[in-house]
mmCIF file of C-alpha atoms in Angstrom:
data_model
loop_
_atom_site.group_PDB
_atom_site.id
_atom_site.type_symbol
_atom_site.label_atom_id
_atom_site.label_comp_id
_atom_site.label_asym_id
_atom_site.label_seq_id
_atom_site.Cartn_x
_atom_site.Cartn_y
_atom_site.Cartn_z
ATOM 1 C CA UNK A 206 14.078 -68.870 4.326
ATOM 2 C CA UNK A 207 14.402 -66.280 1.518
ATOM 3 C CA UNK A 208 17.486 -63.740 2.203
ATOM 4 C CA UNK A 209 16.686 -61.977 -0.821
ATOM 5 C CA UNK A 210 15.412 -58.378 -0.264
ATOM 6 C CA UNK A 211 11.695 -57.651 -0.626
ATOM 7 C CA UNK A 212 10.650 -55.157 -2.900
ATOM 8 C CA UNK A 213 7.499 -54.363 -3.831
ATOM 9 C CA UNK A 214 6.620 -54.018 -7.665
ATOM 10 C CA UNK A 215 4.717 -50.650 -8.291
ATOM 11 C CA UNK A 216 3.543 -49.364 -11.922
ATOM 12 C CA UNK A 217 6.159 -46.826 -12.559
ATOM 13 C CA UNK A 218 3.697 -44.014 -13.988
ATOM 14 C CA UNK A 219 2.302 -43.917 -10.488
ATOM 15 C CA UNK A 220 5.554 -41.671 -9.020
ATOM 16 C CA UNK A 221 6.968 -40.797 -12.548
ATOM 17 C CA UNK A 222 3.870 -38.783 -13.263
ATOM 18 C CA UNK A 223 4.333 -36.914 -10.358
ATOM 19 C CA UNK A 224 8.135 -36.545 -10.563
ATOM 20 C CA UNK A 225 8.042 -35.437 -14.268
ATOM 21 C CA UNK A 226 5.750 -32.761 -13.948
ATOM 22 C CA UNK A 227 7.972 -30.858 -11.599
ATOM 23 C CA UNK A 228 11.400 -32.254 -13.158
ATOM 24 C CA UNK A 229 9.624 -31.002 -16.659
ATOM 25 C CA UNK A 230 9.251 -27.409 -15.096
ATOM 26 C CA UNK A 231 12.454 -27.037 -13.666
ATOM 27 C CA UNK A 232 14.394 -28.493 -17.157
ATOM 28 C CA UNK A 233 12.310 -26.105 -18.989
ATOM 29 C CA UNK A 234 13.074 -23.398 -17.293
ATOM 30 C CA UNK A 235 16.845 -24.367 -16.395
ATOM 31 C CA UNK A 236 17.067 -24.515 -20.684
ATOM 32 C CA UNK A 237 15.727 -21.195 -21.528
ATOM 33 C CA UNK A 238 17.647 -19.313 -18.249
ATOM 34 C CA UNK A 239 20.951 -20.409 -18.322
ATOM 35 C CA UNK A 240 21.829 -18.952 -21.972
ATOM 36 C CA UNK A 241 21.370 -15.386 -20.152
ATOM 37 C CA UNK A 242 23.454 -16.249 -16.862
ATOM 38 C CA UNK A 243 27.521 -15.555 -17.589
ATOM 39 C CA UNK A 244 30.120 -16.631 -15.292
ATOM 40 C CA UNK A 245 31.757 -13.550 -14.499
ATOM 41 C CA UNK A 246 35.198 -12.021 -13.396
ATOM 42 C CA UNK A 247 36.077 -9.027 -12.288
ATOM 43 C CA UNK A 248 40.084 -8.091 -12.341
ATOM 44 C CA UNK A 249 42.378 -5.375 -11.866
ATOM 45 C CA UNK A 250 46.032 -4.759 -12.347
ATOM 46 C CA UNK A 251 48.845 -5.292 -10.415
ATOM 47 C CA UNK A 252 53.030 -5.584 -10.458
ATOM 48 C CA UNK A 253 52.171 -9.414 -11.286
ATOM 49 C CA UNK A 254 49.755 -8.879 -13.770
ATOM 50 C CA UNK A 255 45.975 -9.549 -13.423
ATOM 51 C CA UNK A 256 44.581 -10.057 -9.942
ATOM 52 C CA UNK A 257 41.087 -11.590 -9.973
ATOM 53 C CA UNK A 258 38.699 -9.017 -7.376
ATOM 54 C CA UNK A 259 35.451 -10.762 -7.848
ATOM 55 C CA UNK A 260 33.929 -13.315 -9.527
ATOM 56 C CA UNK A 261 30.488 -14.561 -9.470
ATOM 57 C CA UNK A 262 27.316 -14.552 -11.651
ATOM 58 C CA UNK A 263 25.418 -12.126 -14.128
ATOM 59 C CA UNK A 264 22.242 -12.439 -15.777
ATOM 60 C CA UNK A 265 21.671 -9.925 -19.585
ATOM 61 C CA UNK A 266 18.662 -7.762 -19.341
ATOM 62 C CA UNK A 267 18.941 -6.050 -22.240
ATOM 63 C CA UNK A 268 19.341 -6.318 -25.915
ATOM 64 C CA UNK A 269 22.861 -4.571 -26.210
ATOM 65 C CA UNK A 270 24.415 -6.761 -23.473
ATOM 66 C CA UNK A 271 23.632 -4.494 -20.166
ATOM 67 C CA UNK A 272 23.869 -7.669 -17.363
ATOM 68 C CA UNK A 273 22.649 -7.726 -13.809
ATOM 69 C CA UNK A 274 24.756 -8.966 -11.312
ATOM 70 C CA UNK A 275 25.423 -8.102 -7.011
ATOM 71 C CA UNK A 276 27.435 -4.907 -6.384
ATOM 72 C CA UNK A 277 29.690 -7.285 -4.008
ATOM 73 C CA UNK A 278 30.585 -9.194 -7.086
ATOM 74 C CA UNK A 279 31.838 -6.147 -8.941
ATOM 75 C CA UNK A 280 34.068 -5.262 -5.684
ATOM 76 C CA UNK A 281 34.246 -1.608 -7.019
ATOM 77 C CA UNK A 282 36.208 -3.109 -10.067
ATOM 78 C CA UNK A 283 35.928 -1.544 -13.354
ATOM 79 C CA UNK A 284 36.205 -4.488 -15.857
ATOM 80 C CA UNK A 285 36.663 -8.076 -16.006
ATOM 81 C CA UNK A 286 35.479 -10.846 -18.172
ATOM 82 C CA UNK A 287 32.338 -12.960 -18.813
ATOM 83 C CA UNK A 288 31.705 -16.497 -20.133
ATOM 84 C CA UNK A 289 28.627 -18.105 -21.298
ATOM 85 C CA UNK A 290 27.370 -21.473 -21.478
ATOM 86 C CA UNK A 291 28.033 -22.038 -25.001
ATOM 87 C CA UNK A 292 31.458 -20.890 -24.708
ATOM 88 C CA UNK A 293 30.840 -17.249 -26.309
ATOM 89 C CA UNK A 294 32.777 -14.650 -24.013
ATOM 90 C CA UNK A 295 33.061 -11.148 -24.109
ATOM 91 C CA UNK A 296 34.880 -8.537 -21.712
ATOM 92 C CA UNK A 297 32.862 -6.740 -19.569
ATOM 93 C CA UNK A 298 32.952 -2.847 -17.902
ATOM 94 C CA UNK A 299 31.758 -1.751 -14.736
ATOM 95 C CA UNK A 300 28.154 0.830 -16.005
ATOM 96 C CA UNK A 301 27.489 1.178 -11.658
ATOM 97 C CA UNK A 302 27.159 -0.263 -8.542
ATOM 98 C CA UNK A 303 24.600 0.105 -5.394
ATOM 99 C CA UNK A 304 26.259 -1.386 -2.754
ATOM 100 C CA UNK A 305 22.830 0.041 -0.634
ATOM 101 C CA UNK A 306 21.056 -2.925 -2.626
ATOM 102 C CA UNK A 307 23.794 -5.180 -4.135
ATOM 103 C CA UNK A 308 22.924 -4.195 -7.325
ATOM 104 C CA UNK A 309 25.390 -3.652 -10.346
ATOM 105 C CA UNK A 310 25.065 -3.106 -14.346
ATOM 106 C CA UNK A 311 27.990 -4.355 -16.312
ATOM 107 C CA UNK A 312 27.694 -4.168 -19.893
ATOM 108 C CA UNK A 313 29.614 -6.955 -22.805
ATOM 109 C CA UNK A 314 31.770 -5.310 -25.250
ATOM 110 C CA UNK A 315 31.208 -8.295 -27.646
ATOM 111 C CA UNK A 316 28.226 -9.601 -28.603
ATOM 112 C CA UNK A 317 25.871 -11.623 -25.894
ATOM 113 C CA UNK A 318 23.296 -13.912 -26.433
ATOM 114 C CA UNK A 319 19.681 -12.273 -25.996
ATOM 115 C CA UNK A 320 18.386 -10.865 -23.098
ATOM 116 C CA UNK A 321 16.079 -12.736 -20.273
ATOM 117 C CA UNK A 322 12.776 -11.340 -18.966
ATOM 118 C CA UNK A 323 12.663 -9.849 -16.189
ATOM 119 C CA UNK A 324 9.352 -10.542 -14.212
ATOM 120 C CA UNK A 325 7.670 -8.809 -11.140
ATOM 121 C CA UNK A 326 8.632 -10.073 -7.685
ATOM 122 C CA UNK A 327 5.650 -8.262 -6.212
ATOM 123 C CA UNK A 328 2.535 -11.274 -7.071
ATOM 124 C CA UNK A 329 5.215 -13.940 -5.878
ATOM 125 C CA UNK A 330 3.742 -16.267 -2.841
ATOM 126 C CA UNK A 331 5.253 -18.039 -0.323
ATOM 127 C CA UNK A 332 5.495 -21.836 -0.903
ATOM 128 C CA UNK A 333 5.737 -20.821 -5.052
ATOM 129 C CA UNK A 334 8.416 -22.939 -7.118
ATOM 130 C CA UNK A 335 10.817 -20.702 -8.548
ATOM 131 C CA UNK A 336 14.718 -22.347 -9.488
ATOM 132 C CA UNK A 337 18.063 -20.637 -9.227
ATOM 133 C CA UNK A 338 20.502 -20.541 -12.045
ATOM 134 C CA UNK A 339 23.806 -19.512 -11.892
ATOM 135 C CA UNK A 340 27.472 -19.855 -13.316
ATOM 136 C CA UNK A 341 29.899 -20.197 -10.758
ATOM 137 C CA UNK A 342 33.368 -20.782 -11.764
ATOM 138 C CA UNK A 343 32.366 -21.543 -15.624
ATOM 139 C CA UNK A 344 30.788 -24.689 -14.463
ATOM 140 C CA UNK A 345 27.468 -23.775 -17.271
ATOM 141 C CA UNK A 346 24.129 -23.937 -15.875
ATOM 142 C CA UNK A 347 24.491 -24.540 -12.304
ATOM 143 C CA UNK A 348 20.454 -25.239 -11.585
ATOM 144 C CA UNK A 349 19.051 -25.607 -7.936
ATOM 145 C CA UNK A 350 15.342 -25.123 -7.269
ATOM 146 C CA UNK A 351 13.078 -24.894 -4.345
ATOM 147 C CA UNK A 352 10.018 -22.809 -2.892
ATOM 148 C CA UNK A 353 9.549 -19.532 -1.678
ATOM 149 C CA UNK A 354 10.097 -19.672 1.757
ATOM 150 C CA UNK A 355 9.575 -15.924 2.862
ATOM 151 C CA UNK A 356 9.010 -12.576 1.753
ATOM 152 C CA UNK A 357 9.439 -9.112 2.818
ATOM 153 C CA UNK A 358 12.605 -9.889 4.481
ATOM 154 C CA UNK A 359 15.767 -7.429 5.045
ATOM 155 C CA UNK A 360 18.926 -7.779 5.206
ATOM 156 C CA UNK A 361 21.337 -4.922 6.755
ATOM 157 C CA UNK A 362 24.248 -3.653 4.737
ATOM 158 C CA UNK A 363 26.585 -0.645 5.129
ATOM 159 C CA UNK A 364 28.592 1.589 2.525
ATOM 160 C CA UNK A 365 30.751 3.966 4.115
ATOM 161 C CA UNK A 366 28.876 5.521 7.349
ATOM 162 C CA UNK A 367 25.423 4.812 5.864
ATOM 163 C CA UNK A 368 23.349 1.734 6.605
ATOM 164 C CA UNK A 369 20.198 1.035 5.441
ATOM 165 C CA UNK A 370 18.731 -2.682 4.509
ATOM 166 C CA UNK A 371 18.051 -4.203 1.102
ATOM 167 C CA UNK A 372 14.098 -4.447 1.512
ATOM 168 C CA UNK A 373 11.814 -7.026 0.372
ATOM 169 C CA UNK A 374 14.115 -9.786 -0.234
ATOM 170 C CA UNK A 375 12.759 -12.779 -1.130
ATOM 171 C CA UNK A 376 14.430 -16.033 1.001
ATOM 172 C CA UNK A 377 14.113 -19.446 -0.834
ATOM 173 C CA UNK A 378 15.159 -23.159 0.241
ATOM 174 C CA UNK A 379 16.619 -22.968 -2.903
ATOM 175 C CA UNK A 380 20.677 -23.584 -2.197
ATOM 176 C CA UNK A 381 22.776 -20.943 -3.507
ATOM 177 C CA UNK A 382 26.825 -20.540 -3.161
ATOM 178 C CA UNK A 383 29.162 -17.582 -3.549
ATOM 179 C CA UNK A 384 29.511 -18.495 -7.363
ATOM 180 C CA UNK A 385 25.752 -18.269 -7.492
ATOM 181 C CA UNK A 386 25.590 -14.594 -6.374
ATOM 182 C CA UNK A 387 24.875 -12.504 -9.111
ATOM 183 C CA UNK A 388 22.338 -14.920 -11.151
ATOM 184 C CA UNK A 389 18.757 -15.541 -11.858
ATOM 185 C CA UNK A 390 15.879 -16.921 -9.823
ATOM 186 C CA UNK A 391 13.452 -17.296 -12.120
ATOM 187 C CA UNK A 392 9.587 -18.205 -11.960
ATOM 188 C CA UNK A 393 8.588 -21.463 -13.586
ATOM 189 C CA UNK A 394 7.297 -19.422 -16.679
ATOM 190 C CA UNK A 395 11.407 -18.446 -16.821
ATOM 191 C CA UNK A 396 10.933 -14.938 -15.810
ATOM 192 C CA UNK A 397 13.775 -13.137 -13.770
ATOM 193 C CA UNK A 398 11.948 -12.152 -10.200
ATOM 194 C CA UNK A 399 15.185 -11.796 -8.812
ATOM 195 C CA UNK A 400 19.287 -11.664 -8.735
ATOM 196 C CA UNK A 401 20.847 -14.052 -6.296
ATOM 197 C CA UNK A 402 22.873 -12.970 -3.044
ATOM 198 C CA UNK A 403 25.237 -15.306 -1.910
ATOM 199 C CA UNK A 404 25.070 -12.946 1.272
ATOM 200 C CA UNK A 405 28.409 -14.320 3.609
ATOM 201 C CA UNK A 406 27.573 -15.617 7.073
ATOM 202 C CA UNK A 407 23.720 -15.435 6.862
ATOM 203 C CA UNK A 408 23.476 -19.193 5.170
ATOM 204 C CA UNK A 409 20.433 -18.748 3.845
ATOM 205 C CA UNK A 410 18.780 -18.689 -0.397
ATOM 206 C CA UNK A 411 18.440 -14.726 -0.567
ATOM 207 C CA UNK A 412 17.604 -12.863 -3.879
ATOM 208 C CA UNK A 413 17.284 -8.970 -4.115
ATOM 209 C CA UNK A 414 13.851 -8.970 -6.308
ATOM 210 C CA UNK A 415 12.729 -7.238 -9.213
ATOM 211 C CA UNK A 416 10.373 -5.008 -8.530
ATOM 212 C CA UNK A 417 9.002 -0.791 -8.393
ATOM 213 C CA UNK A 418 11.831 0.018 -6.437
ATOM 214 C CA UNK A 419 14.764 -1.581 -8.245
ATOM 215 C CA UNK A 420 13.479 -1.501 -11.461
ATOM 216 C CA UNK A 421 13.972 2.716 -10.465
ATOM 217 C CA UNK A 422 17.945 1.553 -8.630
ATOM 218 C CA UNK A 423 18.483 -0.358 -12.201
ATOM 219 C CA UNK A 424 17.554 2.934 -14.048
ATOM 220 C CA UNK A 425 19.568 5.088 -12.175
ATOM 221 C CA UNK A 426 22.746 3.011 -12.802
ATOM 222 C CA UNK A 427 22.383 2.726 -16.680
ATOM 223 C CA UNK A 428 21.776 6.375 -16.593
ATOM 224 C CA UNK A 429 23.882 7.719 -13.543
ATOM 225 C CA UNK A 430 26.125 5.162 -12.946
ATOM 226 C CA UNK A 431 24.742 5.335 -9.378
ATOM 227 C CA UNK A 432 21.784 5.921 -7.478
ATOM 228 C CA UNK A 433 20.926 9.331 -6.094
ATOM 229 C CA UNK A 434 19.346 8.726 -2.426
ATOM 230 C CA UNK A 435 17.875 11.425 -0.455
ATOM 231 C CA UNK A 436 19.076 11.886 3.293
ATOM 232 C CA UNK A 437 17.439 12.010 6.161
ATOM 233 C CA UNK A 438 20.114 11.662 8.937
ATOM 234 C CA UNK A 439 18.276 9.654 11.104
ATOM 235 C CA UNK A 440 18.867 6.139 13.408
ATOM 236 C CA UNK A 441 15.493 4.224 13.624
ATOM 237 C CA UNK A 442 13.499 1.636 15.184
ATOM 238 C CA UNK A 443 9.831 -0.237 14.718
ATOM 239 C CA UNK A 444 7.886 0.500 17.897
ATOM 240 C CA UNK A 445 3.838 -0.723 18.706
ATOM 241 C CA UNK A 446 1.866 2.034 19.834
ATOM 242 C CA UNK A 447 -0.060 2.466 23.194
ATOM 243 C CA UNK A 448 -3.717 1.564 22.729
ATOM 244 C CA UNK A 449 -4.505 5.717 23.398
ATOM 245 C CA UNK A 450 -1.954 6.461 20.465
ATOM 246 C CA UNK A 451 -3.959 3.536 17.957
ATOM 247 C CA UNK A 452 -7.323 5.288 18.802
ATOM 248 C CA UNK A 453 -5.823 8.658 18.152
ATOM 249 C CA UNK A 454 -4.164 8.261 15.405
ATOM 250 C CA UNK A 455 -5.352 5.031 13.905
ATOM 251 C CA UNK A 456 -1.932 3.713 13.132
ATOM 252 C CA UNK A 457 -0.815 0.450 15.635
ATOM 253 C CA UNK A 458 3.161 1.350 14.728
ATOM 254 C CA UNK A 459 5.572 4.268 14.185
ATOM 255 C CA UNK A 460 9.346 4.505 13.775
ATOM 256 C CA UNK A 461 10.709 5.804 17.021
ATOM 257 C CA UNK A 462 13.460 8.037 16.294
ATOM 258 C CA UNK A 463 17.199 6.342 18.372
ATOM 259 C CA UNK A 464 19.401 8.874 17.282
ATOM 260 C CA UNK A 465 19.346 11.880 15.258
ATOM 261 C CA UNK A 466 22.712 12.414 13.605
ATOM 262 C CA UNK A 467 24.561 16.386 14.017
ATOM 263 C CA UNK A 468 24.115 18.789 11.224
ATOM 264 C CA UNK A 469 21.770 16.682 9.207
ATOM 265 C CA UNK A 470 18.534 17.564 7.404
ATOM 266 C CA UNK A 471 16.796 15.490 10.624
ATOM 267 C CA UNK A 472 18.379 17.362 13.396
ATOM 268 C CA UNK A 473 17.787 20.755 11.292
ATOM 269 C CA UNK A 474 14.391 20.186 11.353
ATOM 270 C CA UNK A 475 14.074 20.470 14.656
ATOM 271 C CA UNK A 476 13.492 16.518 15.013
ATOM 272 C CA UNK A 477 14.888 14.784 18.011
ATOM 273 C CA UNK A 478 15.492 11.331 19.953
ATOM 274 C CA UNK A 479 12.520 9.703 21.368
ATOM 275 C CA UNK A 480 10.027 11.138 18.727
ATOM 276 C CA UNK A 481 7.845 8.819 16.862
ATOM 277 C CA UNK A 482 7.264 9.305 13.541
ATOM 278 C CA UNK A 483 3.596 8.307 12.115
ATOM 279 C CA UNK A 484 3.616 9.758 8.591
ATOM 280 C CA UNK A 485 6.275 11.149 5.997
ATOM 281 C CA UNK A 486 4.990 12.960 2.445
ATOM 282 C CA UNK A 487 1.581 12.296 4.152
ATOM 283 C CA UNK A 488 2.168 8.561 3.972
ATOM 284 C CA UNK A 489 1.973 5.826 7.022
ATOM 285 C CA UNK A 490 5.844 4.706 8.247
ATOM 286 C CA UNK A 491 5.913 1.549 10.354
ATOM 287 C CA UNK A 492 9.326 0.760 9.188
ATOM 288 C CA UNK A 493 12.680 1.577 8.039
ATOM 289 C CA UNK A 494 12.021 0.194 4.633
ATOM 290 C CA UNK A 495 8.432 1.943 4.592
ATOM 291 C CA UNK A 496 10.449 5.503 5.074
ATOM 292 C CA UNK A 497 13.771 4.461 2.675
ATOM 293 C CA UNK A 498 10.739 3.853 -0.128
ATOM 294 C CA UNK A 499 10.356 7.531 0.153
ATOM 295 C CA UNK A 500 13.902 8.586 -0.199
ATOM 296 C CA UNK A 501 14.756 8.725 -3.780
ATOM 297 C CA UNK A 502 16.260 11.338 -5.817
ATOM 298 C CA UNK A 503 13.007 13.253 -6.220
ATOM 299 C CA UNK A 504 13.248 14.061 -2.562
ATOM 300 C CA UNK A 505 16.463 15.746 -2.570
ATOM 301 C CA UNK A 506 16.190 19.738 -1.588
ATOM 302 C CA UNK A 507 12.377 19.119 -1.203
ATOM 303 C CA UNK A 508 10.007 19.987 1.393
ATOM 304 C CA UNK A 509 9.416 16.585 3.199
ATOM 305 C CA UNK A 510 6.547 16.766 5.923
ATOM 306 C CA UNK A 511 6.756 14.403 8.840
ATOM 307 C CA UNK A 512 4.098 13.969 11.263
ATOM 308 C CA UNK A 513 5.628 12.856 14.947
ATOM 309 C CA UNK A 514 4.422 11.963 18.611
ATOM 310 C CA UNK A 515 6.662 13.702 20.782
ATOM 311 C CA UNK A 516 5.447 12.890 24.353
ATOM 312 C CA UNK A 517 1.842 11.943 23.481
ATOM 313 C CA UNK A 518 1.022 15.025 21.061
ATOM 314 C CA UNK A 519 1.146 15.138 17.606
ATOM 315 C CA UNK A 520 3.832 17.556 15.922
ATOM 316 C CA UNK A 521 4.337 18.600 12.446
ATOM 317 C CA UNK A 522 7.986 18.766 11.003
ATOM 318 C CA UNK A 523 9.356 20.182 7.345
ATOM 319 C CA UNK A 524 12.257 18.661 6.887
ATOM 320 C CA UNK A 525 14.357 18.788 3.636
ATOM 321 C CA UNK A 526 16.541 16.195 2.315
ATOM 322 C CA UNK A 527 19.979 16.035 1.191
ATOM 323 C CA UNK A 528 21.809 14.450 -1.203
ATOM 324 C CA UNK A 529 23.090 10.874 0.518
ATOM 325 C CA UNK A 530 27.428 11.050 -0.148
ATOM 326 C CA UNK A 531 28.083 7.764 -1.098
ATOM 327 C CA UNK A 532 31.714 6.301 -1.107
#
């Protein structure tokens, strides 16, 4: 009796095809990413010199060395240094940060290598391909891929005594580190549909995405240096309707207003716990996200119409925004 091992001889282009049709997409794309993605280091200084504040990943987006990377990388630090996979490295300096979407703009002194291409997270669909590259800790071209697992997802996040939640974030099987934060995910044509976020404690593949509304955040920090938010002053939560409320108003959700906070815009209005808001600027709210969309700098010192249920009847409000005082 035989105790060799039984294997069974297969023609190897039966799985190779297979295999090398995906492994051919993700080492294309891996080669034409990871000359944009820089390992990067943010530093300050103290009585013993340089003190490393944050370190993680950045991805160039423009042709004059502007880089993408997560606000939590950046750690409020005005420069530091990047390195990139062919050993060109440049110092970097601190254009702004969004801590409200973990978005920061850093820009090389020295040259960089060309930008990537920044794509549109908005036509991406669940169970797509898309690979994350990063640079964590120098180590070049640190390539993971994977589907898209979900979309539309939030995740809460708090600077100074405002919260709001990074919207649409795309989640991906994709495994991602801390030295990943701050790099691309990238469709299999190679386009950037969104920056990486390493986000601690949640342990899942996150990306904030590229798309309307932080194309607008990413415009506001090479111009501004920050983003200007309107302010509502107001604590919210998604609530159904009653089946009387969908007939009469033809919306199944509303936002129904927790807490409104003293001396804001909200409570000046005349707007108060319990209401339900249905509409703002004439449009359909159904979530915190849906409102926050709303709530750019155009807003600010504006009229902004709301349209509540406050005990079963409709009620028209004219708010006006403030300017959101950001730490």
């Amino acid at each position: 009796m035989s105790t060799e091992p039984d294997f069974e001889l297969q023609d190897p282009d039966d799985d190779e095809q297979a295999m090398d049709a995906y492994s051919e997409i993700v080492v294309r794309v891996a080669e034409s990413v990871t000359p944009h993605v820089a390992a990067i280091e943010m530093t300050s200084t103290g009585r013993r010199g340089q003190i490393r504040k944050g370190s993680g990943s950045a991805v160039v987006f423009t042709g004059d060395g502007y880089m993408l990377t997560n606000a939590h990388v950046v750690a409020g630090i005005r420069s530091g240094r990047a390195v990139f996979a062919d050993g060109r490295h440049t110092d970097v300096e601190l254009v702004g940060a969004d801590p409200l979407s973990d978005l920061a703009v850093v820009r090389g002194v020295k040259s960089t290598p060309p930008p990537a291409v920044l794509g549109n997270a908005e036509i991406l669909k669940v169970g797509q391909l898309v690979i994350a590259v990063g640079n964590p800790l120098g180590l070049a071209g640190s390539v993971t891929a994977g589907v898209v697992s979900g979309l539309g997802r939030s995740i809460p996040v708090r600077a100074g005594e405002h919260q709001r939640v990074i919207e649409d974030v795309i989640q991906t099987d994709a495994a991602l580190n801390p030295g990943n934060s701050g790099g691309a995910l990238a469709d299999t044509r190679g386009r950037i549909v969104g920056i990486n976020t390493a986000v601690a404690g949640l342990g899942l593949g996150l990306a904030v995405p590229i798309n309307t509304t932080t194309q607008r955040i990413i415009a506001s920090l090479l111009r501004d240096g920050r983003v200007h938010r309107a302010y509502l002053g107001l604590v919210s939560t998604p609530i159904p309707l009653d089946a009387s409320a969908v007939v009469r108003t033809g919306q199944k959700e509303g936002l129904r207003v927790v807490e409104v906070i003293a001396q804001s815009p909200a409570e000046l209005s005349g707007l108060q716990p319990g209401d339900i808001v249905l509409r703002a600027q004439g449009r359909a709210v159904s979530s915190a996200e849906s409102l926050q969309k709303l709530l750019f700098e155009e807003a600010i010192g504006q009229p902004f119409p709301l349209t509540v249920l406050r005990e079963g009847k409709p009620v028209q409000i004219l708010a006006v925004p403030s300017e959101m005082v950001q730490p």
